[in-house]
Amino acid sequence: YKGVTGSLVGQVPYGVLTFGSYEIYKQALLKKFPSTKPAFIYALAAIMGDVTGSGWLCPSEVMKQQLQAGIYPSMGEAIKGIWKKNGFKGFYQGFTGGLARDVPFRVAQLTTFEITKSIYLRTKRNKNSSSEDVALSSLEAAVCGAAAGSFSAAITNPLDRIKTLMMTDTTNAYGGSVLACASKILKDDGVGGFFAGVVPRVGYIAPSVCIFFVTYEFVQQKMKKAE
């Protein structure tokens, strides 16, 4: 659990900012562009939502990665060490790499979930034509969440590898840019290097996304009923 405090400090506000703003952007875009295919709206809203949250996330990710790599013994030492070495910009080391991973991940995750959810709801409406007000059950939300989590985690693994190496690269061995880092991985490990750790990544992300969307749907349904 080394680095868990830094992770929580980053992930909780990041989740609130990302998913809260995603819903706001999605509803606004659906109203403004009613004739546009919903999948494009979901993707654009996901991009905007993730960029909104990433400004908060990056500093905590830098601290967490460097704690887990053993560069610093505590979060307090990490803050002082990063500030002393690189100043404010040190907390945004690997920011572009983080965006390059997180934006495609969020687009894949939310778009897959929304499309899978739409298919489920359409099927339920067809089976029960007398009821207009249909919603996902907890099991159905879990299935949609597992599909979204597995797909998004697998296809963004190369970007996660780049982001991790950039955030822990204190000697500039990977060039300090996404392109330079990708080139070094390809040179040292080949194409397979981009998929190092894909199984454990899917293994821990898919269940967490599944749990998240079960809760997400439950809260949304309760809020709609309360309106």
GROMACS .gro file of C-alpha atoms in nm:
model
  227
    1TYR     CA    1   0.000   0.000   0.000
    2LYS     CA    2   0.298   0.230  -0.047
    3GLY     CA    3   0.177   0.554  -0.206
    4VAL     CA    4  -0.189   0.487  -0.123
    5THR     CA    5  -0.235   0.826   0.049
    6GLY     CA    6  -0.110   1.017  -0.255
    7SER     CA    7  -0.327   0.799  -0.477
    8LEU     CA    8  -0.644   0.868  -0.275
    9VAL     CA    9  -0.570   1.241  -0.255
   10GLY     CA   10  -0.551   1.243  -0.633
   11GLN     CA   11  -0.811   0.987  -0.739
   12VAL     CA   12  -1.110   1.095  -0.529
   13PRO     CA   13  -1.120   1.462  -0.642
   14TYR     CA   14  -1.018   1.350  -0.992
   15GLY     CA   15  -1.316   1.114  -1.008
   16VAL     CA   16  -1.553   1.384  -0.887
   17LEU     CA   17  -1.421   1.639  -1.137
   18THR     CA   18  -1.402   1.396  -1.431
   19PHE     CA   19  -1.736   1.219  -1.401
   20GLY     CA   20  -1.927   1.517  -1.267
   21SER     CA   21  -1.814   1.735  -1.555
   22TYR     CA   22  -1.865   1.447  -1.803
   23GLU     CA   23  -2.237   1.433  -1.719
   24ILE     CA   24  -2.266   1.812  -1.749
   25TYR     CA   25  -2.083   1.816  -2.085
   26LYS     CA   26  -2.280   1.516  -2.214
   27GLN     CA   27  -2.622   1.662  -2.136
   28ALA     CA   28  -2.524   2.003  -2.278
   29LEU     CA   29  -2.386   1.850  -2.600
   30LEU     CA   30  -2.686   1.621  -2.648
   31LYS     CA   31  -2.918   1.923  -2.624
   32LYS     CA   32  -2.702   2.139  -2.853
   33PHE     CA   33  -2.642   1.870  -3.118
   34PRO     CA   34  -2.952   1.646  -3.111
   35SER     CA   35  -2.890   1.506  -3.461
   36THR     CA   36  -2.531   1.397  -3.389
   37LYS     CA   37  -2.469   1.027  -3.324
   38PRO     CA   38  -2.462   0.973  -2.945
   39ALA     CA   39  -2.131   0.782  -2.961
   40PHE     CA   40  -1.953   1.099  -3.081
   41ILE     CA   41  -2.117   1.300  -2.803
   42TYR     CA   42  -2.005   1.044  -2.542
   43ALA     CA   43  -1.649   1.051  -2.677
   44LEU     CA   44  -1.626   1.432  -2.684
   45ALA     CA   45  -1.777   1.466  -2.336
   46ALA     CA   46  -1.532   1.202  -2.208
   47ILE     CA   47  -1.237   1.397  -2.350
   48MET     CA   48  -1.356   1.722  -2.195
   49GLY     CA   49  -1.430   1.555  -1.862
   50ASP     CA   50  -1.090   1.387  -1.838
   51VAL     CA   51  -0.899   1.702  -1.929
   52THR     CA   52  -1.096   1.882  -1.657
   53GLY     CA   53  -0.986   1.629  -1.394
   54SER     CA   54  -0.628   1.576  -1.512
   55GLY     CA   55  -0.498   1.907  -1.380
   56TRP     CA   56  -0.561   1.775  -1.029
   57LEU     CA   57  -0.456   1.416  -1.093
   58CYS     CA   58  -0.105   1.459  -1.235
   59PRO     CA   59   0.073   1.588  -0.920
   60SER     CA   60  -0.064   1.302  -0.707
   61GLU     CA   61   0.032   1.048  -0.975
   62VAL     CA   62   0.389   1.182  -0.986
   63MET     CA   63   0.418   1.148  -0.607
   64LYS     CA   64   0.259   0.802  -0.604
   65GLN     CA   65   0.481   0.667  -0.883
   66GLN     CA   66   0.799   0.800  -0.722
   67LEU     CA   67   0.699   0.664  -0.380
   68GLN     CA   68   0.627   0.322  -0.529
   69ALA     CA   69   0.958   0.331  -0.717
   70GLY     CA   70   1.139   0.391  -0.385
   71ILE     CA   71   1.269   0.734  -0.487
   72TYR     CA   72   1.121   0.894  -0.172
   73PRO     CA   73   1.026   0.733   0.163
   74SER     CA   74   0.709   0.938   0.231
   75MET     CA   75   0.463   1.174   0.064
   76GLY     CA   76   0.605   1.469   0.260
   77GLU     CA   77   0.956   1.389   0.141
   78ALA     CA   78   0.827   1.345  -0.213
   79ILE     CA   79   0.665   1.691  -0.212
   80LYS     CA   80   0.983   1.856  -0.078
   81GLY     CA   81   1.213   1.658  -0.308
   82ILE     CA   82   1.014   1.721  -0.625
   83TRP     CA   83   0.978   2.092  -0.545
   84LYS     CA   84   1.348   2.130  -0.466
   85LYS     CA   85   1.457   1.949  -0.781
   86ASN     CA   86   1.216   2.086  -1.043
   87GLY     CA   87   0.986   2.338  -0.879
   88PHE     CA   88   0.617   2.356  -0.974
   89LYS     CA   89   0.672   2.189  -1.313
   90GLY     CA   90   0.812   1.883  -1.136
   91PHE     CA   91   0.461   1.793  -1.022
   92TYR     CA   92   0.352   1.787  -1.387
   93GLN     CA   93   0.633   1.562  -1.504
   94GLY     CA   94   0.476   1.322  -1.753
   95PHE     CA   95   0.157   1.531  -1.782
   96THR     CA   96   0.139   1.483  -2.159
   97GLY     CA   97   0.203   1.111  -2.114
   98GLY     CA   98  -0.077   1.099  -1.858
   99LEU     CA   99  -0.318   1.273  -2.094
  100ALA     CA  100  -0.209   1.049  -2.380
  101ARG     CA  101  -0.308   0.748  -2.167
  102ASP     CA  102  -0.607   0.880  -1.969
  103VAL     CA  103  -0.801   1.054  -2.247
  104PRO     CA  104  -0.814   0.746  -2.476
  105PHE     CA  105  -0.887   0.529  -2.171
  106ARG     CA  106  -1.178   0.750  -2.063
  107VAL     CA  107  -1.315   0.772  -2.417
  108ALA     CA  108  -1.301   0.393  -2.455
  109GLN     CA  109  -1.442   0.333  -2.106
  110LEU     CA  110  -1.734   0.574  -2.114
  111THR     CA  111  -1.826   0.521  -2.479
  112THR     CA  112  -1.821   0.142  -2.438
  113PHE     CA  113  -2.031   0.167  -2.123
  114GLU     CA  114  -2.285   0.406  -2.275
  115ILE     CA  115  -2.324   0.198  -2.593
  116THR     CA  116  -2.350  -0.131  -2.402
  117LYS     CA  117  -2.601   0.031  -2.168
  118SER     CA  118  -2.808   0.157  -2.463
  119ILE     CA  119  -2.820  -0.193  -2.615
  120TYR     CA  120  -2.932  -0.342  -2.284
  121LEU     CA  121  -3.203  -0.081  -2.234
  122ARG     CA  122  -3.327  -0.115  -2.593
  123THR     CA  123  -3.354  -0.492  -2.546
  124LYS     CA  124  -3.545  -0.447  -2.219
  125ARG     CA  125  -3.787  -0.202  -2.382
  126ASN     CA  126  -3.854  -0.446  -2.667
  127LYS     CA  127  -3.926  -0.725  -2.419
  128ASN     CA  128  -4.146  -0.506  -2.202
  129SER     CA  129  -4.317  -0.267  -2.441
  130SER     CA  130  -4.568  -0.153  -2.179
  131SER     CA  131  -4.297   0.014  -1.971
  132GLU     CA  132  -4.115   0.322  -2.097
  133ASP     CA  133  -3.919   0.372  -1.775
  134VAL     CA  134  -3.650   0.103  -1.786
  135ALA     CA  135  -3.314   0.099  -1.607
  136LEU     CA  136  -3.013  -0.124  -1.563
  137SER     CA  137  -3.023  -0.373  -1.279
  138SER     CA  138  -2.712  -0.407  -1.063
  139LEU     CA  139  -2.609  -0.721  -1.254
  140GLU     CA  140  -2.656  -0.553  -1.592
  141ALA     CA  141  -2.458  -0.248  -1.477
  142ALA     CA  142  -2.183  -0.487  -1.361
  143VAL     CA  143  -2.173  -0.659  -1.702
  144CYS     CA  144  -2.157  -0.325  -1.885
  145GLY     CA  145  -1.889  -0.202  -1.644
  146ALA     CA  146  -1.678  -0.517  -1.682
  147ALA     CA  147  -1.692  -0.489  -2.062
  148ALA     CA  148  -1.598  -0.120  -2.051
  149GLY     CA  149  -1.317  -0.177  -1.800
  150SER     CA  150  -1.160  -0.476  -1.978
  151PHE     CA  151  -1.167  -0.313  -2.322
  152SER     CA  152  -1.037   0.027  -2.214
  153ALA     CA  153  -0.762  -0.119  -1.991
  154ALA     CA  154  -0.629  -0.349  -2.265
  155ILE     CA  155  -0.616  -0.100  -2.551
  156THR     CA  156  -0.452   0.174  -2.342
  157ASN     CA  157  -0.182  -0.045  -2.185
  158PRO     CA  158   0.091   0.090  -2.418
  159LEU     CA  159   0.006   0.445  -2.311
  160ASP     CA  160   0.009   0.346  -1.944
  161ARG     CA  161   0.356   0.196  -1.988
  162ILE     CA  162   0.482   0.521  -2.144
  163LYS     CA  163   0.323   0.734  -1.869
  164THR     CA  164   0.472   0.522  -1.588
  165LEU     CA  165   0.822   0.531  -1.735
  166MET     CA  166   0.805   0.908  -1.789
  167MET     CA  167   0.685   0.977  -1.433
  168THR     CA  168   0.960   0.764  -1.274
  169ASP     CA  169   1.236   0.882  -1.512
  170THR     CA  170   1.449   1.096  -1.281
  171THR     CA  171   1.761   1.065  -1.503
  172ASN     CA  172   1.592   1.157  -1.834
  173ALA     CA  173   1.676   0.813  -1.973
  174TYR     CA  174   1.351   0.811  -2.173
  175GLY     CA  175   1.392   1.153  -2.334
  176GLY     CA  176   1.119   1.345  -2.150
  177SER     CA  177   0.858   1.317  -2.426
  178VAL     CA  178   0.595   1.063  -2.530
  179LEU     CA  179   0.759   1.004  -2.869
  180ALA     CA  180   1.111   0.963  -2.725
  181CYS     CA  181   0.984   0.723  -2.457
  182ALA     CA  182   0.788   0.517  -2.710
  183SER     CA  183   1.094   0.497  -2.937
  184LYS     CA  184   1.314   0.369  -2.653
  185ILE     CA  185   1.058   0.104  -2.551
  186LEU     CA  186   1.037  -0.014  -2.911
  187LYS     CA  187   1.416  -0.022  -2.943
  188ASP     CA  188   1.478  -0.202  -2.611
  189ASP     CA  189   1.182  -0.441  -2.593
  190GLY     CA  190   1.010  -0.443  -2.930
  191VAL     CA  191   0.632  -0.418  -2.977
  192GLY     CA  192   0.578  -0.658  -2.686
  193GLY     CA  193   0.728  -0.398  -2.452
  194PHE     CA  194   0.419  -0.183  -2.492
  195PHE     CA  195   0.202  -0.465  -2.356
  196ALA     CA  196   0.414  -0.552  -2.054
  197GLY     CA  197   0.177  -0.589  -1.758
  198VAL     CA  198  -0.144  -0.598  -1.964
  199VAL     CA  199  -0.292  -0.898  -1.777
  200PRO     CA  200  -0.256  -0.752  -1.424
  201ARG     CA  201  -0.373  -0.413  -1.559
  202VAL     CA  202  -0.695  -0.564  -1.694
  203GLY     CA  203  -0.722  -0.780  -1.380
  204TYR     CA  204  -0.730  -0.485  -1.142
  205ILE     CA  205  -0.904  -0.224  -1.360
  206ALA     CA  206  -1.198  -0.435  -1.487
  207PRO     CA  207  -1.334  -0.521  -1.139
  208SER     CA  208  -1.287  -0.165  -1.012
  209VAL     CA  209  -1.466  -0.018  -1.315
  210CYS     CA  210  -1.738  -0.279  -1.271
  211ILE     CA  211  -1.794  -0.175  -0.907
  212PHE     CA  212  -1.778   0.191  -1.002
  213PHE     CA  213  -2.050   0.168  -1.268
  214VAL     CA  214  -2.280  -0.037  -1.044
  215THR     CA  215  -2.257   0.246  -0.788
  216TYR     CA  216  -2.272   0.513  -1.060
  217GLU     CA  217  -2.596   0.374  -1.204
  218PHE     CA  218  -2.749   0.325  -0.859
  219VAL     CA  219  -2.680   0.686  -0.758
  220GLN     CA  220  -2.805   0.821  -1.093
  221GLN     CA  221  -3.130   0.624  -1.065
  222LYS     CA  222  -3.189   0.745  -0.708
  223MET     CA  223  -3.123   1.106  -0.811
  224LYS     CA  224  -3.368   1.080  -1.104
  225LYS     CA  225  -3.638   0.943  -0.874
  226ALA     CA  226  -3.578   1.226  -0.628
  227GLU     CA  227  -3.625   1.494  -0.895
   0.00000   0.00000   0.00000
